């Protein structure tokens, strides 16, 4: 087996990358638990404390951890229908995020948005449930940063399925044309719901598409957090120094269904999927190299559980939105048509 | 040289609204059945869309079709709605009869130009020389906390734009017959099925989503409404899932001596204006129940139909719609904005008190 570690990183950075991944996984497992808790015995998508569609990111933690390690709260990030991992890695606060996922008053959107519509302006974080439609707004954030004369950057995260949408191609061209400080991150998890990338995409790597728009494109294989970290570092540095956009595609892994409740009958390799879980793999690499102790790992997990369960308790204790306020927030001035 | 199969449409005349019989199907199964029947006898019919193949459609509109007809005639597409809806248009222009699925009505934003500037206008612009016999089917509606981008009905938006028929079935029988008529139609038809009427195992159960459906092919003519329940005190004009709620309310209020007539529009375009006027002439009270946004849409149109005919018919008018706010995620808020049985009942009681 080839190590997915790269020589230049400090032990601390490595542990920090793992720590982020552990926090994300702990979070997704807890949301999954809560999602199913009151949908038994018969699954009803609209039932329970956490209703609606639920797209979890287990397996894709390396992308979030590796890219967001280079960002600060001042940088912008737009995410997709599968937003939790990047939100957490970006530093979005777990309490209001979780309360929003539970549809509560203390959520970011006072329960109006839900899991696909998390907006944390203090972190310049947002997401959208419409495929590829998070890309154009990231261009605008980058445009504003550039005009404001600071070196902040915008990251647009999207799936490999989204790379066949018009908005993707329009955004690549415009960002390169105007040299905007944008980093496009394509999470290639091999699937767009039930459609394998081989049946949706005419090229084997979306990185090659970058060339058509005059920007650098890289593809990271093996779902390696350190390789993502390296590619992300280069792209963010380029954007910050006025070098314009970069496209990074990461070959990652969708460990679970497209959404919860997805029986995945279309997915032949389902049984072997957990063998490719990036978290135990990276943990073992660090343990073997002596960069991580079992005690340190245990502490990471304990701390993650503590943070996540705190957020879930917070969400459950938060009140439901008041139905009499159902017309609020359509406009900033409190008017309705 | 092979040429694209063109439609054998004209050769078969299907029965119109036959007796339903005893066999029961869900709306999803009724749709699958009629698409399959039509594909069997007409090589020019094919199905494309996201996840319509092995997955069978996210809301089961195409389950089993790929096993029957193979990946040449039931094709998963990239997430490229402009490209594949446009492809449907082009294939239709050349004599095929595509059934194209847009997964959720809410996604029309990424592909509307193909729909309203092309699919809907080509026949007109060509002076009637170019036909676009295509079905664009899509899931609509909320009620299960899917948030503001996955819960909208939006049929009023499509119906507002001239050139496409807009069909909105409420039950398995109508879904089968309307789909047959839609595939048969030489015009583009937007076929909007509410997720709550499909009879899906993973959503809240709805007894009216399963009903008697004849096995043989038949049509329900597009543009003809149905009196879902006769009554004398108040007319509810409605469609889709709201028909179910309205019938539930009508049954309940019968015990209180309130007689409610429920009109299931079945299509917005064409709109069965005569049926609306006929019913209101009888009851004098009109309630429009519509899960679409309230302003600038179907509900105002229905009221205008009556007002233009004879405003003096109306002793009472009201509407139960989604107020002009995006569909909220939280259940407490969503159930406040949707046209629930409780809101419909309140509207009926209010109407008959006047
Ligand atoms: C415009 C649009 N079309 C279709 C969908 C339905 N949809 C939601 S997620 C998804 C698959 C996305 O695949 P990918 O971009 O690879 O992201 P992943 O789910 O794999 O993370 C689809 C088709 C949508 N939300 N928006
Ligand atoms: Mg994908």
XYZ file of C-alpha atoms and ligand atoms in Angstrom:
718
model
C 0.000 0.000 0.000
C 1.309 3.434 -0.828
C 1.174 5.954 1.932
C -1.108 8.867 1.231
C 0.962 11.110 3.476
C 3.278 13.759 2.104
C 6.613 14.532 3.743
C 6.304 18.289 4.312
C 3.504 18.402 6.827
C 4.037 18.849 10.514
C 2.638 16.257 12.905
C 0.368 18.910 14.248
C -1.140 19.667 10.859
C -1.686 15.980 10.283
C -3.461 15.542 13.593
C -5.494 18.621 12.912
C -6.646 17.237 9.538
C -7.614 13.972 11.190
C -9.342 15.828 13.982
C -11.529 17.705 11.513
C -12.431 14.482 9.760
C -13.310 12.802 13.040
C -15.516 15.702 14.073
C -17.348 15.575 10.739
C -17.904 11.831 10.907
C -19.084 12.028 14.484
C -21.526 14.708 13.444
C -22.882 12.803 10.450
C -23.306 9.632 12.494
C -25.247 11.550 15.116
C -27.489 13.237 12.536
C -28.097 9.859 10.971
C -29.063 8.426 14.351
C -31.472 11.288 15.022
C -32.857 11.140 11.495
C -33.890 7.501 11.813
C -34.748 7.580 15.525
C -38.419 8.312 15.011
C -38.891 6.942 11.498
C -39.247 3.373 12.741
C -40.524 0.809 11.968
C -41.767 2.187 8.643
C -39.644 4.855 7.010
C -41.613 8.051 6.402
C -39.502 10.852 5.003
C -41.680 13.552 6.507
C -41.770 12.119 10.036
C -39.621 12.680 13.076
C -37.512 15.388 14.633
C -35.421 15.701 11.482
C -37.734 15.343 8.462
C -37.133 15.832 4.754
C -34.275 14.768 2.514
C -30.979 14.154 4.271
C -27.725 14.039 2.298
C -24.819 13.059 4.520
C -21.153 13.365 3.666
C -19.497 10.357 5.319
C -16.442 9.352 3.287
C -15.947 12.828 1.821
C -14.281 14.288 4.912
C -10.821 14.522 3.268
C -12.122 17.102 0.798
C -13.567 19.339 3.482
C -10.622 19.010 5.859
C -7.933 19.430 3.212
C -9.416 22.508 1.540
C -10.799 24.348 4.533
C -7.510 24.081 6.439
C -6.363 26.956 4.205
C -9.361 29.183 4.809
C -10.313 31.652 7.485
C -13.757 32.799 8.533
C -13.303 35.757 6.186
C -13.097 33.557 3.112
C -16.314 32.499 1.431
C -17.544 29.015 0.661
C -20.627 27.867 -1.210
C -21.710 24.277 -0.721
C -24.306 21.920 -2.123
C -27.207 19.759 -1.009
C -24.524 17.787 0.884
C -23.142 20.610 2.991
C -22.339 19.428 6.525
C -18.716 18.370 6.081
C -17.580 21.593 4.486
C -19.616 23.662 6.927
C -17.926 21.995 9.876
C -14.450 22.224 8.373
C -15.057 25.887 7.548
C -15.757 26.528 11.218
C -19.511 27.000 11.122
C -20.871 26.792 14.661
C -22.473 23.434 15.374
C -25.260 24.694 17.629
C -27.149 26.974 15.225
C -26.375 24.653 12.323
C -27.899 21.713 14.144
C -30.871 23.726 15.328
C -31.532 24.617 11.684
C -31.352 20.980 10.664
C -33.925 20.278 13.370
C -36.073 23.145 12.080
C -35.862 25.188 15.270
C -36.060 28.854 16.097
C -32.402 29.060 17.150
C -31.204 27.707 13.818
C -29.344 29.919 11.385
C -32.536 30.474 9.396
C -34.999 30.229 12.290
C -36.138 26.907 10.843
C -37.001 28.342 7.438
C -34.086 26.815 5.552
C -33.257 23.323 6.773
C -30.335 21.056 6.031
C -29.839 22.146 2.393
C -30.115 25.843 3.197
C -27.593 26.734 5.863
C -26.440 30.351 5.871
C -23.736 31.493 8.278
C -22.828 35.039 7.243
C -20.171 35.336 9.945
C -18.331 32.543 8.135
C -19.400 33.581 4.635
C -20.849 30.094 4.320
C -23.900 29.182 2.279
C -25.358 26.258 0.380
C -28.056 25.457 -2.148
C -30.048 22.400 -3.140
C -30.025 23.185 -6.845
C -27.204 21.447 -8.673
C -24.282 23.725 -9.637
C -26.169 26.846 -8.645
C -23.784 27.584 -5.791
C -20.997 28.371 -8.243
C -22.128 31.708 -9.658
C -22.629 33.337 -6.252
C -19.100 32.281 -5.259
C -17.879 34.261 -8.264
C -19.688 37.279 -6.909
C -18.175 36.922 -3.490
C -14.748 36.661 -5.073
C -15.552 39.687 -7.227
C -16.461 41.707 -4.139
C -13.276 40.649 -2.342
C -11.189 41.623 -5.327
C -12.898 44.997 -5.667
C -12.530 45.577 -1.955
C -8.810 45.102 -2.392
C -8.291 42.396 0.198
C -6.882 38.931 -0.396
C -9.896 36.907 0.614
C -10.932 34.010 -1.598
C -14.133 32.157 -2.428
C -14.446 28.395 -2.682
C -17.244 26.748 -4.637
C -17.769 23.097 -3.798
C -19.763 20.875 -6.088
C -20.253 17.233 -7.072
C -18.956 15.567 -10.216
C -22.544 15.303 -11.417
C -22.848 19.062 -11.240
C -19.940 19.482 -13.635
C -22.344 18.730 -16.488
C -24.578 21.650 -15.679
C -24.430 24.858 -17.667
C -23.788 27.003 -14.602
C -20.567 25.091 -13.982
C -19.155 25.894 -17.407
C -20.324 29.491 -17.412
C -18.728 30.015 -14.013
C -15.393 28.551 -15.045
C -15.182 30.798 -18.054
C -16.216 33.988 -16.299
C -13.954 33.462 -13.309
C -10.941 32.809 -15.526
C -11.784 35.739 -17.795
C -11.962 38.120 -14.860
C -9.196 36.399 -12.865
C -11.388 36.040 -9.824
C -9.986 34.559 -6.622
C -12.066 31.395 -6.770
C -11.264 27.770 -6.079
C -13.629 25.244 -7.648
C -13.675 21.995 -5.737
C -15.337 19.060 -7.471
C -16.126 16.134 -5.221
C -16.083 13.118 -7.494
C -17.770 10.423 -5.422
C -18.457 8.378 -8.567
C -22.224 8.847 -8.335
C -24.879 11.429 -9.038
C -27.673 9.743 -7.110
C -27.906 6.449 -9.091
C -25.989 7.518 -12.169
C -22.300 6.503 -12.273
C -19.925 9.132 -13.565
C -19.070 6.922 -16.545
C -22.651 7.362 -17.718
C -22.879 11.066 -17.043
C -19.548 12.491 -18.053
C -17.705 12.413 -21.358
C -14.248 12.833 -19.842
C -12.578 10.744 -17.146
C -11.402 13.734 -15.164
C -13.049 17.097 -14.696
C -9.602 18.564 -14.158
C -9.103 18.466 -17.925
C -12.109 20.704 -18.378
C -10.241 23.487 -16.585
C -7.856 23.753 -19.537
C -10.761 24.645 -21.815
C -11.341 27.756 -19.729
C -7.734 28.722 -19.235
C -7.222 27.816 -15.627
C -5.107 25.202 -13.870
C -6.890 21.942 -13.114
C -5.719 19.161 -10.834
C -7.182 15.832 -9.914
C -6.474 14.273 -6.545
C -6.774 10.503 -6.489
C -7.212 8.160 -3.579
C -9.325 10.438 -1.356
C -6.115 11.458 0.356
C -6.519 14.331 2.791
C -2.889 15.293 2.523
C -3.001 15.440 -1.256
C -6.132 17.589 -1.037
C -4.344 19.770 1.492
C -1.407 20.207 -0.870
C -3.568 21.004 -3.899
C -5.769 23.317 -1.842
C -2.775 25.182 -0.477
C -1.473 25.897 -3.943
C -4.846 26.969 -5.292
C -5.645 29.227 -2.356
C -2.205 30.837 -2.539
C -2.689 31.454 -6.258
C -6.070 33.042 -5.703
C -4.880 35.179 -2.799
C -1.965 36.526 -4.796
C -4.087 37.557 -7.770
C -3.358 34.504 -9.937
C -7.017 33.716 -10.566
C -9.083 30.559 -10.257
C -8.137 26.880 -10.000
C -10.196 23.746 -10.357
C -9.479 20.821 -8.055
C -11.263 17.532 -8.501
C -10.964 15.003 -5.716
C -11.781 11.367 -6.266
C -13.629 10.766 -3.041
C -16.125 8.278 -1.633
C -19.814 8.348 -0.866
C -19.852 5.939 2.027
C -23.644 5.975 2.479
C -26.665 6.418 0.214
C -27.333 9.498 -1.888
C -29.842 10.455 0.759
C -30.870 8.573 3.839
C -33.419 5.934 2.955
C -31.688 5.234 -0.381
C -31.555 1.440 -0.739
C -28.748 1.807 -3.333
C -29.941 -1.135 -5.419
C -28.065 0.418 -8.336
C -24.694 0.249 -6.610
C -22.921 -3.053 -7.261
C -19.845 -2.495 -5.125
C -21.820 -1.586 -2.017
C -20.343 -4.278 0.242
C -16.737 -3.254 -0.297
C -17.381 0.455 0.144
C -16.570 0.592 3.886
C -13.116 -0.899 3.169
C -12.245 2.396 1.547
C -13.227 4.532 4.514
C -10.617 7.320 4.598
C -10.706 7.904 8.351
C -9.443 4.574 9.716
C -6.929 4.539 6.896
C -5.454 7.921 7.768
C -5.606 7.205 11.490
C -3.624 3.994 11.001
C -1.059 5.731 8.837
C -0.477 8.343 11.509
C -0.371 5.744 14.266
C 2.134 3.630 12.366
C 4.356 6.584 11.622
C 4.306 7.565 15.286
C 2.609 10.896 14.589
C -0.441 9.986 16.616
C -0.921 8.034 19.817
C -3.961 5.945 20.622
C -4.587 8.267 23.570
C -4.544 11.283 21.284
C -6.985 9.615 18.956
C -9.278 8.669 21.808
C -9.187 12.246 23.046
C -10.090 13.477 19.568
C -13.085 11.200 19.454
C -14.224 12.089 22.958
C -14.012 15.773 22.238
C -15.923 15.325 18.981
C -18.711 13.397 20.682
C -18.931 16.045 23.358
C -19.230 18.890 20.825
C -21.711 17.057 18.645
C -23.970 15.889 21.445
C -23.929 19.397 22.886
C -25.157 20.721 19.539
C -27.883 18.092 19.338
C -29.064 18.833 22.857
C -29.080 22.524 22.001
C -31.179 21.856 18.910
C -33.675 19.702 20.748
C -34.058 22.276 23.498
C -34.642 25.105 21.052
C -38.306 26.015 20.483
C -40.128 25.360 17.253
C -40.714 28.488 15.178
C -43.926 30.269 16.003
C -46.516 29.444 13.304
C -47.955 32.942 13.577
C -44.649 34.242 12.215
C -44.921 32.214 9.021
C -44.814 35.293 6.793
C -41.623 36.690 8.278
C -38.345 37.093 6.426
C -39.633 37.225 2.852
C -38.325 40.765 2.645
C -35.978 42.679 4.904
C -38.548 45.382 5.460
C -41.193 43.083 6.816
C -43.607 43.608 3.977
C -45.592 41.011 2.122
C -47.194 41.358 -1.243
C -29.943 3.981 -43.705
C -32.185 3.782 -40.690
C -34.526 6.572 -39.843
C -35.747 7.492 -36.419
C -38.945 5.656 -35.608
C -41.852 8.003 -36.027
C -45.087 7.780 -34.203
C -47.770 5.277 -34.984
C -50.055 7.587 -33.091
C -52.957 7.846 -35.471
C -53.567 4.130 -35.829
C -55.187 3.405 -32.465
C -58.297 4.953 -30.966
C -58.404 4.441 -27.246
C -61.527 4.218 -25.086
C -62.411 7.423 -23.269
C -62.825 7.185 -19.500
C -64.023 3.575 -19.294
C -65.397 2.008 -16.082
C -62.549 1.741 -13.572
C -63.169 -1.894 -12.675
C -61.808 -3.497 -9.519
C -58.059 -3.699 -9.990
C -56.243 -1.243 -7.717
C -52.979 0.518 -8.446
C -50.988 3.356 -6.968
C -50.626 6.467 -9.101
C -46.951 5.639 -9.672
C -47.821 2.156 -10.945
C -50.563 3.535 -13.171
C -48.068 5.901 -14.767
C -45.470 3.170 -15.267
C -48.121 0.933 -16.803
C -49.370 3.368 -19.378
C -45.897 4.498 -20.424
C -44.971 0.840 -20.829
C -48.106 0.053 -22.839
C -47.503 2.971 -25.097
C -43.816 2.107 -25.573
C -44.749 -1.438 -26.465
C -46.826 -0.417 -29.448
C -45.009 2.747 -30.450
C -41.290 2.620 -31.155
C -41.106 6.388 -31.221
C -41.788 6.727 -27.490
C -38.749 6.862 -25.231
C -38.045 8.020 -21.687
C -35.148 10.191 -20.566
C -34.269 12.026 -17.387
C -32.171 11.835 -14.255
C -32.379 8.515 -12.429
C -35.202 7.181 -14.609
C -33.230 4.006 -15.416
C -32.194 1.479 -12.750
C -33.460 3.763 -9.972
C -36.869 3.960 -11.632
C -37.432 7.660 -11.063
C -36.976 9.296 -7.694
C -40.771 9.228 -7.271
C -41.223 5.884 -9.065
C -42.673 7.241 -12.282
C -40.520 4.898 -14.384
C -39.935 1.827 -12.205
C -39.286 -1.299 -14.263
C -39.269 0.405 -17.651
C -35.558 -0.115 -18.217
C -35.915 -3.844 -17.523
C -38.624 -4.007 -20.135
C -37.212 -1.743 -22.806
C -33.498 -1.530 -22.118
C -31.146 1.422 -21.869
C -31.707 2.465 -25.496
C -35.243 3.577 -24.797
C -35.033 4.417 -21.087
C -32.003 6.589 -20.614
C -30.424 8.171 -17.594
C -29.100 11.603 -18.442
C -26.368 13.787 -17.002
C -27.579 16.550 -14.706
C -27.950 18.765 -17.763
C -31.611 19.719 -17.928
C -31.228 22.304 -20.661
C -29.487 19.751 -22.863
C -31.831 16.830 -22.351
C -35.082 18.785 -22.392
C -33.862 20.468 -25.539
C -32.986 17.033 -26.884
C -36.557 15.993 -26.234
C -37.788 18.963 -28.229
C -35.566 18.166 -31.176
C -36.510 14.501 -31.180
C -40.187 15.418 -31.013
C -39.797 17.791 -33.931
C -38.362 14.879 -35.932
C -41.322 12.648 -35.225
C -40.496 10.881 -31.972
C -42.620 11.047 -28.826
C -40.279 11.666 -25.898
C -41.357 11.394 -22.301
C -38.870 13.569 -20.470
C -38.658 13.801 -16.703
C -37.566 16.893 -14.820
C -37.030 15.462 -11.368
C -38.694 18.280 -9.402
C -40.739 21.165 -10.825
C -38.541 23.362 -8.643
C -35.601 22.720 -10.967
C -37.197 24.428 -13.949
C -35.007 27.420 -13.239
C -31.986 25.823 -14.876
C -33.788 24.911 -18.106
C -36.789 27.173 -18.547
C -35.621 28.663 -21.803
C -35.936 25.340 -23.586
C -39.378 24.903 -22.037
C -41.107 28.217 -22.552
C -39.209 29.814 -25.404
C -38.769 26.648 -27.449
C -40.964 23.704 -26.497
C -43.961 25.996 -26.052
C -43.436 28.406 -28.941
C -42.148 26.391 -31.882
C -45.621 25.396 -33.081
C -46.788 28.993 -32.999
C -43.694 30.511 -34.521
C -43.721 28.008 -37.338
C -47.276 28.924 -38.174
C -48.374 25.451 -37.181
C -45.877 23.748 -39.461
C -43.707 22.197 -36.737
C -45.188 20.032 -34.017
C -43.592 19.218 -30.650
C -45.358 16.081 -29.386
C -43.502 15.750 -26.131
C -44.369 15.062 -22.511
C -42.399 16.833 -19.807
C -43.293 15.188 -16.512
C -42.212 16.451 -13.133
C -42.846 15.998 -9.425
C -44.432 18.818 -7.490
C -45.556 19.745 -4.034
C -44.576 19.686 -0.401
C -45.747 18.498 2.962
C -42.710 16.478 4.018
C -40.224 19.196 5.020
C -38.140 19.258 1.875
C -37.583 22.988 2.079
C -38.023 25.951 -0.221
C -36.312 24.495 -3.316
C -37.971 21.062 -3.333
C -41.596 21.620 -2.334
C -43.191 23.952 -4.830
C -46.145 23.292 -7.123
C -45.482 26.041 -9.683
C -48.143 24.887 -12.148
C -49.455 28.420 -12.363
C -46.072 29.542 -13.677
C -46.151 27.023 -16.532
C -49.818 27.667 -17.263
C -49.182 31.395 -17.477
C -46.901 30.896 -20.445
C -48.793 30.102 -23.658
C -48.116 27.031 -25.734
C -47.996 24.104 -23.355
C -50.806 22.042 -21.962
C -50.530 21.657 -18.210
C -51.934 18.467 -16.735
C -52.213 17.847 -12.997
C -53.788 14.507 -12.047
C -55.036 13.734 -8.556
C -55.452 9.947 -8.651
C -54.249 6.749 -10.359
C -57.144 6.473 -12.825
C -56.723 10.010 -14.095
C -52.937 9.767 -14.112
C -53.048 6.787 -16.448
C -55.630 8.253 -18.776
C -54.102 11.706 -18.819
C -50.634 10.300 -19.484
C -52.024 8.363 -22.431
C -53.621 11.546 -23.726
C -50.410 13.470 -23.098
C -48.281 11.028 -25.102
C -50.926 11.054 -27.834
C -51.092 14.809 -27.969
C -49.324 16.522 -30.836
C -48.675 19.441 -28.494
C -46.185 19.653 -25.648
C -47.730 18.589 -22.359
C -46.351 19.382 -18.937
C -47.464 16.541 -16.679
C -47.178 17.514 -13.020
C -47.599 14.807 -10.427
C -47.706 15.671 -6.742
C -45.435 13.429 -4.688
C -48.262 12.950 -2.200
C -50.562 11.314 -4.783
C -48.030 8.739 -6.001
C -48.686 6.163 -3.283
C -45.034 5.905 -2.284
C -44.153 3.567 0.553
C -41.708 6.026 2.072
C -44.095 8.947 2.462
C -47.124 9.491 4.673
C -49.820 7.056 3.601
C -52.676 8.445 1.559
C -55.587 6.137 0.793
C -56.697 8.125 -2.252
C -53.313 7.581 -3.896
C -54.385 4.009 -4.597
C -57.463 3.346 -6.674
C -59.182 1.335 -9.367
C -57.495 1.466 -12.768
C -58.439 -0.467 -15.907
C -55.697 -2.613 -17.315
C -56.275 -1.697 -20.931
C -55.164 1.613 -22.361
C -57.646 4.465 -22.298
C -57.592 8.230 -22.323
C -58.847 10.919 -20.036
C -59.225 13.900 -22.354
C -57.015 16.844 -21.451
C -59.070 19.892 -20.562
C -62.053 18.173 -19.010
C -62.515 18.527 -15.274
C -64.288 16.006 -13.081
C -66.918 16.464 -10.412
C -65.118 14.533 -7.695
C -68.108 14.961 -5.384
C -71.485 16.530 -5.940
C -72.844 19.096 -3.534
C -75.170 22.061 -3.332
C -73.928 24.558 -0.736
C -70.414 25.423 -1.791
C -68.080 24.688 -4.694
C -64.449 23.846 -4.092
C -62.416 24.169 -7.269
C -59.132 22.400 -6.775
C -56.589 19.949 -8.175
C -53.926 17.422 -7.311
C -53.359 16.497 -3.664
C -55.752 19.219 -2.551
C -58.579 17.191 -4.120
C -57.912 14.515 -1.515
C -57.995 17.013 1.333
C -61.131 18.652 -0.035
C -62.923 15.320 -0.309
C -61.942 14.462 3.245
C -63.356 17.767 4.431
C -66.515 17.339 2.352
C -67.129 13.916 3.859
C -66.637 15.246 7.345
C -68.917 18.252 6.882
C -71.735 16.159 5.473
C -72.483 15.147 9.061
C -73.028 18.828 9.860
C -75.423 19.166 6.955
C -73.011 21.085 4.748
C -73.044 19.888 1.159
C -69.745 20.510 -0.647
C -69.152 20.078 -4.361
C -65.540 19.309 -5.297
C -64.320 20.013 -8.814
C -61.044 18.366 -9.771
C -59.671 20.512 -12.579
C -57.272 17.813 -13.858
C -55.628 20.396 -16.117
C -54.876 24.108 -15.996
C -54.355 24.401 -19.731
C -56.888 23.961 -21.134
C -58.982 25.135 -18.185
C -62.507 23.729 -17.976
C -64.185 27.094 -17.508
C -67.670 25.813 -18.227
C -67.541 23.332 -15.397
C -66.473 26.023 -12.938
C -69.308 28.312 -13.969
C -71.818 25.443 -13.950
C -71.005 24.482 -10.383
C -70.935 28.013 -9.018
C -74.243 28.719 -10.733
C -75.641 25.956 -8.568
C -73.947 26.749 -5.231
C -73.240 30.491 -5.388
C -70.197 29.972 -3.186
C -66.697 29.467 -4.524
C -63.562 28.375 -2.741
C -60.390 27.764 -4.709
C -57.966 25.415 -2.996
C -54.528 25.528 -4.589
C -51.150 24.405 -3.232
C -49.413 26.900 -5.513
C -48.568 30.436 -4.414
C -51.663 32.566 -3.988
C -51.005 35.749 -5.926
C -50.908 36.025 -9.723
C -51.894 32.426 -10.301
C -54.567 29.765 -10.728
C -56.777 30.843 -7.851
C -57.189 34.363 -9.184
C -57.796 32.963 -12.658
C -60.612 30.694 -11.500
C -62.303 33.541 -9.680
C -61.925 35.749 -12.741
C -63.622 33.099 -14.853
C -66.738 33.341 -12.714
C -66.577 37.097 -12.311
C -66.294 37.631 -16.058
C -69.171 35.270 -16.691
C -71.524 36.796 -14.120
C -70.158 38.344 -10.949
C -73.607 38.345 -9.390
C -73.461 34.549 -9.116
C -71.071 34.853 -6.234
C -72.409 35.206 -2.727
C -69.058 34.182 -1.332
C -65.520 33.813 -2.718
C -62.331 32.780 -0.983
C -59.127 30.929 -1.589
C -56.965 28.559 0.374
C -53.486 28.714 -1.132
C -49.873 29.130 -0.110
C -49.508 32.730 1.001
C -46.759 34.494 -0.881
C -43.880 33.046 1.058
C -41.386 30.324 0.051
C -42.224 26.908 1.519
C -40.588 26.790 4.943
C -38.657 23.775 6.201
C -39.906 23.536 9.783
C -43.014 21.369 9.996
C -44.875 23.887 12.173
C -44.402 26.576 9.535
C -44.939 24.411 6.481
C -48.247 23.092 7.753
C -49.313 26.673 8.375
C -48.773 27.740 4.784
C -50.036 24.612 2.990
C -53.764 24.196 2.198
C -54.410 21.669 4.933
C -57.795 20.068 5.652
C -58.093 22.343 8.693
C -57.735 25.468 6.551
C -60.131 24.107 3.938
C -62.716 23.243 6.575
C -62.472 26.704 8.091
C -62.982 28.243 4.663
C -66.075 26.130 4.000
C -67.613 26.960 7.357
C -66.928 30.624 6.774
C -68.456 30.465 3.284
C -71.686 28.817 4.353
C -72.072 31.249 7.256
C -72.455 34.062 4.733
C -30.769 21.424 -11.231
C -30.959 20.195 -10.428
N -31.171 19.025 -11.054
C -31.343 17.895 -10.340
C -31.297 17.903 -8.991
C -31.527 16.639 -8.199
N -30.295 16.149 -7.611
C -29.970 16.407 -6.327
S -28.486 15.791 -5.897
C -28.259 15.149 -7.441
C -27.000 14.410 -7.756
C -25.838 15.262 -7.597
O -24.691 14.583 -7.930
P -23.288 15.226 -7.630
O -23.227 16.593 -8.189
O -22.279 14.253 -8.083
O -23.278 15.382 -6.041
P -23.351 14.235 -4.923
O -24.787 14.030 -4.589
O -22.729 13.025 -5.468
O -22.633 14.796 -3.748
C -29.345 15.421 -8.259
C -29.488 14.968 -9.655
C -31.096 19.153 -8.357
N -31.063 19.255 -7.022
N -30.923 20.269 -9.088
Mg -21.400 12.738 -7.039
